[in-house]
Amino acid sequence: MRAETIELVDGPQNLQAALANRDYAHFLQNSVIAVSVSTFLAFVLGVPAAYALAYFPGRRSSDTSFWVLSTRFMPAVAIVVPVYVVFLQIGLRDTLQGLIILYTAMSTPLVILMMRAYYLDISREIPEAAALDGASSVRILWSVILPLSVLEP
């Protein structure tokens, strides 16, 4: 039996073929939605977790930080089959919601690690000054730490 050869073409033909596909806009829309929503959810979950790990260390905060880091050690290939089986059983296979859940779960540990490292670099006097002025922990995160995260390079 002879294997078929695939002709690889570089150049504008590939772009024209993709744009000629009627489902291209739908595919692009699904990708933009999945990435946007999962990025937003990863930040909504990861920023408070990183803030708590950086500013409220407890007995288990180093263990928790190591556990978050260890989730990044596992290759994605190792979890493909279990995730597929679970998504198949709960009806999330081939759905946008399943893709958003998976993307969020894979990116949240990275958000926690990066934001925690950044928060540890912020001078402790800044949130302490806000606390002395009567700001709650949530207010300090929302009004002091997050603006510093966005504005400071």
C-alpha angles and dihedrals in degrees: 000000000000122000118232117241123230117218113221113208123190123199140043093332090078093052092047091050092050093048091046089059107098092214094055095097090048091050091048091048092051091049093050092047094047094048095042096048094042092049091050092048092047090055093044090053099033104045097059091042091052091046091052093048092048102042105026106045114183134179091281102036094103090049090049092049090050091049091052089049092047091058087066091054093066114088115236090235089066093063101039097096097044092047091048092051093047093046090048092052096048096041100250098118112120093007132123090230091057091050091050092050092049095046091047093049092049096047102039095077090053091051091050093050096046097043093045090053090049094047091051088057093055112097111259091223092071098062090036090057090051090049090052088053088057102260117151122231091260091049091049090051094045100039104029114020100039095049089050089050092054101038104037115076 
